[in-house]
XYZ file of C-alpha atoms in Angstrom:
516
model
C -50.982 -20.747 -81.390
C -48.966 -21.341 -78.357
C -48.872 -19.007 -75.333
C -45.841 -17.474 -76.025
C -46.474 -16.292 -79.828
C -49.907 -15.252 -78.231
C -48.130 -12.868 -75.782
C -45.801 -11.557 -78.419
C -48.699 -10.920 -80.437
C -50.583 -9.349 -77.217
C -47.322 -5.930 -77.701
C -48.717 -5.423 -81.624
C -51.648 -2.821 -82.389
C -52.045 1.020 -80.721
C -52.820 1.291 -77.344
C -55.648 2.757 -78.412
C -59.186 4.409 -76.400
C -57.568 3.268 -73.177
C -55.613 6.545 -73.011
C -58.482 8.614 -73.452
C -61.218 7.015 -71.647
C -59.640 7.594 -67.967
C -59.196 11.281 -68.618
C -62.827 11.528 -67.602
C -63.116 9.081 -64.872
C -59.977 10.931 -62.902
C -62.389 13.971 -62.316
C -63.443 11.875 -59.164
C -59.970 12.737 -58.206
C -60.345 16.370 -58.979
C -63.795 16.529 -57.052
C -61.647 15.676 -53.803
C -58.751 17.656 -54.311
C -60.923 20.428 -55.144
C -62.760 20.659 -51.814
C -58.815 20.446 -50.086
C -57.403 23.213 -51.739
C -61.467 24.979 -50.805
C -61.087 24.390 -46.980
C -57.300 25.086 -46.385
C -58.239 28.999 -47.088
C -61.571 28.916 -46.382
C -60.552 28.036 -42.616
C -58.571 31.090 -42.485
C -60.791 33.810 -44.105
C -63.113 36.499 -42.147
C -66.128 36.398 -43.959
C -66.434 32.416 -43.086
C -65.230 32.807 -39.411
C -67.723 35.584 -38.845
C -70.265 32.882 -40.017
C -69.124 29.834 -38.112
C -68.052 31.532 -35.006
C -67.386 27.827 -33.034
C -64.424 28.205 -35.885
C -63.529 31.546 -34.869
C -63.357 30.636 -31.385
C -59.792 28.647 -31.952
C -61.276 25.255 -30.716
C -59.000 23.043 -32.577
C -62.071 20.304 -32.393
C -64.283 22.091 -34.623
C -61.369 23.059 -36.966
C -60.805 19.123 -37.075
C -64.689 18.174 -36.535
C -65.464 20.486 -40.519
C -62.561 18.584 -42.330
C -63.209 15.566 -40.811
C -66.757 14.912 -41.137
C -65.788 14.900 -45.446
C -63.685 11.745 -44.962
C -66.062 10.136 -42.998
C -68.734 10.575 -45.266
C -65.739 9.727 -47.842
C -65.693 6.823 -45.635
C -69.249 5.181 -45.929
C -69.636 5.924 -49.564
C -66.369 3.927 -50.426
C -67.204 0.917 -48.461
C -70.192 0.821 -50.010
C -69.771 1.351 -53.552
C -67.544 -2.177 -53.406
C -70.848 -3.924 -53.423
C -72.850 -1.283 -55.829
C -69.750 -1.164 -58.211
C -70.567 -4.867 -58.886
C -74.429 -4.682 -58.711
C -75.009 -2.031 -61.379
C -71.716 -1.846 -62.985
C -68.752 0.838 -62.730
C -69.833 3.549 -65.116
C -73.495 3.690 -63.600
C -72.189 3.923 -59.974
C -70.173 6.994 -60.955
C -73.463 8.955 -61.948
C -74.991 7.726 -58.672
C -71.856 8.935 -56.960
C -71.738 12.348 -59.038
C -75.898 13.133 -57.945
C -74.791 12.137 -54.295
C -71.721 14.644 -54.260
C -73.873 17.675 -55.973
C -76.704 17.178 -53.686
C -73.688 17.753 -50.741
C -71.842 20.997 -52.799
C -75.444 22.476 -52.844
C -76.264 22.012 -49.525
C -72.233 23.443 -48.220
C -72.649 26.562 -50.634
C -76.069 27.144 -48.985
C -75.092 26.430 -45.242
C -76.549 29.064 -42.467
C -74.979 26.939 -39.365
C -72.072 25.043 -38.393
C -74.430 22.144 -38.263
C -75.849 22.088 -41.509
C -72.402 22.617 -43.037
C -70.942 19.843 -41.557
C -74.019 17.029 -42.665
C -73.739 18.809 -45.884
C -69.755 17.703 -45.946
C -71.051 14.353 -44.646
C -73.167 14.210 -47.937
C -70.690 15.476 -50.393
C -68.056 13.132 -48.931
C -70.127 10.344 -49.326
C -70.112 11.250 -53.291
C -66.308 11.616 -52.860
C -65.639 8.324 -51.744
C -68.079 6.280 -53.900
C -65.428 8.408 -56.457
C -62.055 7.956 -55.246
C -62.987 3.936 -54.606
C -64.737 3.412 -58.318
C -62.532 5.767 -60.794
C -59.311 3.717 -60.047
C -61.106 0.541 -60.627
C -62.720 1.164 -63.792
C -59.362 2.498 -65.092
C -57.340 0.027 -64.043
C -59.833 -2.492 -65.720
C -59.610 -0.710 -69.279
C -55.995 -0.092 -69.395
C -53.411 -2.009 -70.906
C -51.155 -3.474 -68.254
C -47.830 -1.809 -70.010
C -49.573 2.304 -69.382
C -51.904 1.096 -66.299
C -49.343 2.910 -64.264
C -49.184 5.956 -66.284
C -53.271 6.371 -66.751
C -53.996 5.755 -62.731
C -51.432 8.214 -61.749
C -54.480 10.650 -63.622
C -56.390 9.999 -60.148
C -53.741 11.677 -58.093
C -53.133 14.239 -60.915
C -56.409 15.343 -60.525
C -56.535 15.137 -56.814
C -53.295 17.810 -57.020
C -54.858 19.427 -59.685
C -58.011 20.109 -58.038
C -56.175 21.168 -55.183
C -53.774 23.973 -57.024
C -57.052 24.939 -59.477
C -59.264 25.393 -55.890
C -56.959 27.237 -53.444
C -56.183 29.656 -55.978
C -59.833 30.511 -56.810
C -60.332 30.802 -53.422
C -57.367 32.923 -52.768
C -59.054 34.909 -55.616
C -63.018 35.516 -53.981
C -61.532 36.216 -50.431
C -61.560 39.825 -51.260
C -65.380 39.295 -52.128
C -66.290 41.238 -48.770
C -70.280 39.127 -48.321
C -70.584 35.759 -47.711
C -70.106 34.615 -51.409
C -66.412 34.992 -50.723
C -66.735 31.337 -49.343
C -70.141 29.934 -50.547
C -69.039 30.641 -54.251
C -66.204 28.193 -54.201
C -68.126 25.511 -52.586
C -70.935 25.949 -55.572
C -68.057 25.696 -58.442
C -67.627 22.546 -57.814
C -70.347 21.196 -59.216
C -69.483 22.363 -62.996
C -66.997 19.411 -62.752
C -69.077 16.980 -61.003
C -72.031 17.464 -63.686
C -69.513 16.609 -66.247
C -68.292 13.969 -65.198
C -71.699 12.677 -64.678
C -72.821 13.414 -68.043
C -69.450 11.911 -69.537
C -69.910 8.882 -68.173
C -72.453 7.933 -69.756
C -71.074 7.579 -72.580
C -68.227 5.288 -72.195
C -68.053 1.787 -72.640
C -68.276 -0.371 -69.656
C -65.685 -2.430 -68.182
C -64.857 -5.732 -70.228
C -63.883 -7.172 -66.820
C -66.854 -6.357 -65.050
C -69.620 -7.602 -68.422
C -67.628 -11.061 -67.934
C -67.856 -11.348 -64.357
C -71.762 -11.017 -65.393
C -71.584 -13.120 -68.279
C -71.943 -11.000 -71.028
C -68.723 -12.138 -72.670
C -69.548 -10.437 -76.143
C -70.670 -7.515 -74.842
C -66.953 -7.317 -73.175
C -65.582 -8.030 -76.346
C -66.986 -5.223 -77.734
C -65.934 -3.168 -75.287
C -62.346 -4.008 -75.561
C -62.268 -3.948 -79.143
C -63.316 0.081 -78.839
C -60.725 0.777 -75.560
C -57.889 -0.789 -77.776
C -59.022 0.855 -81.095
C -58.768 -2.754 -82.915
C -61.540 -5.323 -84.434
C -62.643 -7.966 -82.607
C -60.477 -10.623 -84.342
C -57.589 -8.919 -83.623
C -55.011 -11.035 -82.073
C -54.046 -8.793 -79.076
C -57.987 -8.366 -78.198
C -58.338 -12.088 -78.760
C -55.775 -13.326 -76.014
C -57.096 -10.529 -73.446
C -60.324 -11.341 -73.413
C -59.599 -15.337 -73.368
C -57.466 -14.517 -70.258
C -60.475 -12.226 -68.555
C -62.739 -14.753 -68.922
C -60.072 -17.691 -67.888
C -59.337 -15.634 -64.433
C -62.931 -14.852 -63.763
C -63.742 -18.322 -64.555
C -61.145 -19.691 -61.899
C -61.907 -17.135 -59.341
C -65.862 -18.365 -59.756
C -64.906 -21.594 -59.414
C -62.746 -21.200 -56.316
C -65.611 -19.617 -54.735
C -67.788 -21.985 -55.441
C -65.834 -24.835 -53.835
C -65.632 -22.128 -50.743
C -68.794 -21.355 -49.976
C -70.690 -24.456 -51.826
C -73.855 -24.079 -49.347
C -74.646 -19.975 -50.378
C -74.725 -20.236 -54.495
C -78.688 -20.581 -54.509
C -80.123 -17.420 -55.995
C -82.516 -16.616 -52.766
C -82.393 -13.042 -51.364
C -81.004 -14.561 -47.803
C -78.339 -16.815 -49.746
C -77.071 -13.641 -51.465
C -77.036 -11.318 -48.560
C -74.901 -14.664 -46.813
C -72.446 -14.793 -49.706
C -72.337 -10.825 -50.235
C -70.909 -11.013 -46.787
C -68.520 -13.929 -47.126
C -67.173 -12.495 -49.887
C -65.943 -9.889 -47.939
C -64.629 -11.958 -45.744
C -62.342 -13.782 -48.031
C -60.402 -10.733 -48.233
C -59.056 -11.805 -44.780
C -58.437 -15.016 -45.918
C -55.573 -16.867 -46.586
C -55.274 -16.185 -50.373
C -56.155 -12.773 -50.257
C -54.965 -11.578 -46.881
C -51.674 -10.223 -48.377
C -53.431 -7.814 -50.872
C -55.776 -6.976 -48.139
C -52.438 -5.474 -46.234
C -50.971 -4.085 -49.002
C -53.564 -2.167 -50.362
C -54.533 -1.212 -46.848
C -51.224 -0.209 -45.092
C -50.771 1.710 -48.616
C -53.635 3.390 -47.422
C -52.653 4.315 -43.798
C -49.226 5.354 -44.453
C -50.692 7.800 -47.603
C -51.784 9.805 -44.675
C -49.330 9.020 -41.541
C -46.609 10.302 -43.668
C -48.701 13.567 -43.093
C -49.777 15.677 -46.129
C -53.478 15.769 -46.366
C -52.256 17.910 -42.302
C -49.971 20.217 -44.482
C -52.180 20.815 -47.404
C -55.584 21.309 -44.907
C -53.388 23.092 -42.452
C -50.582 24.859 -44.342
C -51.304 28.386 -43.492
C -51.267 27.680 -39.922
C -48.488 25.718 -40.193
C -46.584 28.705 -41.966
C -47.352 30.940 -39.330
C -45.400 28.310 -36.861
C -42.381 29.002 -38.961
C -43.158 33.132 -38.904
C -44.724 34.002 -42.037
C -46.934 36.857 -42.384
C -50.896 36.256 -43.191
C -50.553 37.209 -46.881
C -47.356 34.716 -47.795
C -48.844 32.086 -45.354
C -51.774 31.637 -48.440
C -49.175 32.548 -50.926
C -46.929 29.786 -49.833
C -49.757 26.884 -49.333
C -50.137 27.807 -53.034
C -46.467 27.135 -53.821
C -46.628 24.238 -52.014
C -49.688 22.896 -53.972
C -47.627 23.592 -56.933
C -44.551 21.708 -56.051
C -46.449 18.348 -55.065
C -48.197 18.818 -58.839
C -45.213 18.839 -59.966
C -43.939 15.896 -58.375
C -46.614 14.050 -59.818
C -46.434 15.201 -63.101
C -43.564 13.240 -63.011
C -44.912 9.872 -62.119
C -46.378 9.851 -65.318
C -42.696 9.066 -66.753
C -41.395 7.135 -63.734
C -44.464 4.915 -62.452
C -44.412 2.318 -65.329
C -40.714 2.940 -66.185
C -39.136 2.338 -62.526
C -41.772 1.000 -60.859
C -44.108 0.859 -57.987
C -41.495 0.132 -54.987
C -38.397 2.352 -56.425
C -40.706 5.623 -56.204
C -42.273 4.185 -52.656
C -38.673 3.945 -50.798
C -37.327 6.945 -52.684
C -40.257 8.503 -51.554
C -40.096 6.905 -47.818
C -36.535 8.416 -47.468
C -36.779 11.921 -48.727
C -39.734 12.863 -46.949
C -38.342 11.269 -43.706
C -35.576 13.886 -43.701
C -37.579 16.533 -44.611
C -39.582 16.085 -41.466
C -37.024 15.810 -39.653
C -34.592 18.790 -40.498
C -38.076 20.882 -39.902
C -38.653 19.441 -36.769
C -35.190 20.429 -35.498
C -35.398 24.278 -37.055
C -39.098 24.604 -35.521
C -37.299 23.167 -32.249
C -34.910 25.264 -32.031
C -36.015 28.779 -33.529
C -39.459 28.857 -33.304
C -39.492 30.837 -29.836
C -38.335 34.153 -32.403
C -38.292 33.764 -36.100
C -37.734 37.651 -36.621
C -34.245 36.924 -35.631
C -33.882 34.018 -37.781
C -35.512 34.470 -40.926
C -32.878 32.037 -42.486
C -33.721 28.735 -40.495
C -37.475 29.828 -41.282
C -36.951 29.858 -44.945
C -34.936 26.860 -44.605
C -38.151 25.054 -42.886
C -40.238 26.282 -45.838
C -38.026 24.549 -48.533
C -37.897 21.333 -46.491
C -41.831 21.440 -47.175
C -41.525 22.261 -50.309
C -39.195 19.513 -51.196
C -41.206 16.906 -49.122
C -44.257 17.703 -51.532
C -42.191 16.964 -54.294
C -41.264 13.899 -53.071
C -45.124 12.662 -51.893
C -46.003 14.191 -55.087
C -43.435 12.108 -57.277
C -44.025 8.638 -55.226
C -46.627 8.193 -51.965
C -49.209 10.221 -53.530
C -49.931 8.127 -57.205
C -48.805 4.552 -56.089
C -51.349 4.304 -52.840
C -53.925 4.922 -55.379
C -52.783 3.001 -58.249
C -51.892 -0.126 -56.111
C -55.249 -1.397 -54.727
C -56.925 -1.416 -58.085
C -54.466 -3.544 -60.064
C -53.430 -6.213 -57.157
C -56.980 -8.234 -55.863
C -58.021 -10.642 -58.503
C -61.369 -10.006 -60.242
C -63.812 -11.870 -57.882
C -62.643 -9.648 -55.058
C -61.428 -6.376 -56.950
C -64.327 -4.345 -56.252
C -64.496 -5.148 -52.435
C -60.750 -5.318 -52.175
C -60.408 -2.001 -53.802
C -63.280 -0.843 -51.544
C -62.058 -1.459 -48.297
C -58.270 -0.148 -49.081
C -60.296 3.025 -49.899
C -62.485 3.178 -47.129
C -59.208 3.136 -45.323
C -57.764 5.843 -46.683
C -60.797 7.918 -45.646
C -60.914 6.363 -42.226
C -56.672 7.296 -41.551
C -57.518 10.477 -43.511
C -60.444 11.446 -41.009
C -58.049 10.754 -38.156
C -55.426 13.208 -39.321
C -57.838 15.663 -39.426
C -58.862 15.265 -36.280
C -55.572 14.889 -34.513
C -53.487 17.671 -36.517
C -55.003 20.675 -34.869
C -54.589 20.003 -31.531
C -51.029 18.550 -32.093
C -50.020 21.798 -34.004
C -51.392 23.817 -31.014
C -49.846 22.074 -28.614
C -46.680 20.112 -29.611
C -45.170 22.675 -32.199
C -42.434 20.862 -33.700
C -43.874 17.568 -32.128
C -46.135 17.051 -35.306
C -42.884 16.896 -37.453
C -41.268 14.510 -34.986
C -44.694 12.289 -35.184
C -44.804 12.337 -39.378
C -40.708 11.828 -39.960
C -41.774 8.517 -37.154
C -44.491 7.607 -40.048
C -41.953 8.503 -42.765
C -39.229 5.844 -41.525
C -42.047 3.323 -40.970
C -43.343 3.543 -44.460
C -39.889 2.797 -45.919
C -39.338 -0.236 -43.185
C -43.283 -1.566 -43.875
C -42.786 -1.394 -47.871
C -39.427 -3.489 -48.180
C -40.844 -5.724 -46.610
C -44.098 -6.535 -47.783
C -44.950 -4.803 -51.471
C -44.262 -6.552 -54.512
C -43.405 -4.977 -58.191
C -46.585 -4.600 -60.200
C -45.261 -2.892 -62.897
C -45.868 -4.248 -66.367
C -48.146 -7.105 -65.098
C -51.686 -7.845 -66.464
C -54.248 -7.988 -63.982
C -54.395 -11.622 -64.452
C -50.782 -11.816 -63.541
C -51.580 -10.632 -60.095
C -51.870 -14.179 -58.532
C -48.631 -15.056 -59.713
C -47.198 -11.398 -58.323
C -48.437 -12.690 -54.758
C -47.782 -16.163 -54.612
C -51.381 -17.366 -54.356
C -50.874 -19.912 -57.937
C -47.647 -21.192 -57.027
C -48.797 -24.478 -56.654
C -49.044 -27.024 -59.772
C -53.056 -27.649 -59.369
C -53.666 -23.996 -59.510
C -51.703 -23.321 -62.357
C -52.595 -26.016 -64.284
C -56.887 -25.426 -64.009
C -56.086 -21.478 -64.839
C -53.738 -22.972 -68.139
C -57.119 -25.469 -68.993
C -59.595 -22.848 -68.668
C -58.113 -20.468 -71.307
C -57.534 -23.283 -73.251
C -61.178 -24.618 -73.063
C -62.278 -21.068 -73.694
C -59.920 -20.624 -76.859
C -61.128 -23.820 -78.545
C -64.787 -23.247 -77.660
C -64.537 -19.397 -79.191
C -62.352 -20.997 -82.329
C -64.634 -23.717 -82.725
C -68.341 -21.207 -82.155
């Protein structure tokens, strides 16, 4: 059958399992976005300031120092779970990642000091991470490429969701007048975390990942109960040929790259475990590497993880009252669910770079038109109540728009764009850097709240317009590409020798299953 009649054979049969099975995974997301929507009232609320007094105190460091140390902790467990992912597969890393995170919610909910609360953050963010790095992958490695858009905007849903379901429990137990007011919600979150743990276990695990360790029936197995179809189904036929074509060439390649570390000794490993993350900087791989990291970096220069840990005190730069400064960071929760609720239409049908400039440009003037109200009325809101509600719907509209494009795609992107010898590590890293840029927020926001004002706007429109500038230039469309497509996407099989090895090792592997 030729490769044509194969691919229009590839659009027949249901979509099957891969719909449901990344429902469960995306409660990674909501872990996260639970413990943002926690600390954004839990920052602000008497019973925990009594507690932590170095809070209470106003020092903007410590404010940053607590929400920081989760995203650095978020930090180490994402870098690392590139290399576990791989070792002991995707699903089994999530269970390590789930035990990590509960150990951490324990340990917050149980906190007597500012310095056991903040290694207890450390902990749970390490869980986090290994999370927010793994979940995307293993979706984007059971879904068919025509909904891969849809099912890894779940991730971000999650995140949002988490965020909305958490502040308003938390907005709920601050009239709890003991301590439980704040060490409740930190202990809820590990209802979530336990199932997700337990869920896990029973789903199949990645086709992509049993090739890579060649158990090539075992993966068609596994993509014969994601797709709902028999094995000798057409459409599970050519995807598994193509997985094990593209693993088959990447192996290859990196074989004839590093032909002195393939011995199976522990110090050979360790020396190719570490080349192989360097041939993310290489010359094949360095444009995904930028991609998937400046994704990453502008996800949090554009500024919301400041507005959603710092909302409240943002409000009150704009004159709101206590009680509609929490009632507003709620709203404004709200809106950027919303916005992403939407990317479950638009992120396969329009595509990845549409929703990323749209995005870009929206949230630019947002920032902006608050920067000039805050500017110029901020010295006495009681006389302009107007301007101050007009600052509050510029937020509100610029979590739409992060909502509807910056918040799904950074997270989608990375997963679906490094080929499979480097998808784990590649994936990885563009994680790690979201917790690394996401850390630095937190740490700078405070201080440039307290003393710049409407400075912080002028510093995230700057981002905003960068954003825009940085993705013309250098993201491609991914939309309604395999992950086997992906070289083509970046250029790295444009020449004739590459192509033509990838075309003779699905053909090898077609005749050798046809003829077994």
């Amino acid at each position: 059958m030729s490769d044509a009649a194969d691919a229009e054979e590839v659009e027949m049969g249901d979509i099957g399992a891969a719909e449901a099975q990344p429902l469960l995974d995306a409660n990674g997301g909501l872990l996260f976005g639970y413990d943002q929507g926690v600390v954004s009232v839990i920052l602000v609320m008497p019973q925990f300031l009594d507690r932590f007094g170095e809070i209470a105190e106003g020092n903007g460091y410590y404010k940053g120092l607590l929400t920081a140390m989760i995203t650095i902790g978020a930090l180490f467990g994402a870098i690392n779970q590139g290399w576990l992912a791989d070792a002991i597969s995707r699903k089994y890393s999530i269970v390590v990642a789930v035990i990590i995170f509960n150990v951490g919610s324990m340990l917050q909910a149980a906190s007597t000091d500012f310095t056991m609360l903040t290694v207890a953050r450390f902990i749970g963010g390490i869980g986090i991470g290994m999370l927010s790095m793994v979940a995307p992958l293993y979706i984007s490695e059971i879904s068919p490429p025509e909904i891969r858009g849809t099912l890894l905007v779940l991730e971000e849903l999650s995140i949002v969701t988490g965020i909305v379901v958490a502040f308003w429990i938390t907005y709920g137990t601050r009239f709890i007048t003991s301590e439980w007011s704040y060490r409740l919600p930190f202990l809820l979150q590990v209802l979530p975390a336990l199932g997700l743990g337990i869920g896990t276990v029973y789903l199949p695990f990645s086709p992509r990942w049993l090739v890579s360790q060649g158990r090539d029936n075992e993966a068609l197995q596994a993509l014969s109960i994601l797709r709902q179809l028999p094995p000798s189904n057409v459409r599970v036929q050519y995807e598994w040929h193509d997985i094990r074509a593209e693993v088959a060439f990447h192996r290859d390649i990196a074989t004839e790259r590093h032909p002195h570390l393939q011995s199976s000794t522990l110090f050979t490993r360790a020396r190719l475990e570490l080349a192989s993350w360097a041939d993310l900087f290489g010359e094949e791989c360095l444009r995904r590497t930028i991609v998937g990291s400046g994704l990453m970096f502008f996800q949090q220069f554009v500024g919301i993880n400041a507005l959603i840990y710092y909302s409240p005190t943002l409000f009150a730069t704009m004159g709101l009252n206590y009680d509609m400064q929490l009632i507003m960071s709620g709203v404004l929760n709200m809106a950027q669910l919303v916005g992403v609720m939407t990317s479950l239409w638009s992120m396969d049908r329009l595509g990845r770079r549409p929703l990323l400039l749209s995005g870009s440009a929206v949230m630019f003037v947002t920032h902006l038109v608050i920067a000039l109200l805050v500017g110029s009325y901020a010295y006495d809101w009681s006389h302009h109540r107007t301007e101050g509600w007009v600052s509050v719907a510029m937020l509100l509209l610029y979590m739409l728009a992060f909502g509807a494009s910056w918040g799904p795609v950074p997270w989608a992107m990375p997963a679906e764009i490094f080929n499979s010898a480097s998808r784990a590590k590649g994936t990885a890293f563009s994680t790690s850097c979201n917790w690394l840029f996401n850390a630095i927020i937190g740490l700078i926001t405070p201080p440039l709240v307290e003393r710049t004002g409407y400075g912080a706007y002028v510093f995230f429109a700057t981002f905003c317009l960068l954003s825009l500038i940085w993705t013309y230039l250098f993201v491609p469309e991914t939309a309604g590409k395999t992950l086997e497509q992906m070289d083509e996407v970046f250029g790295d099989t444009s020449t004739h020798d590459h192509q033509k090895r990838q075309r003779y090792l699905r053909n090898e592997i077609s005749t050798s299953t046809l003829n077994s």
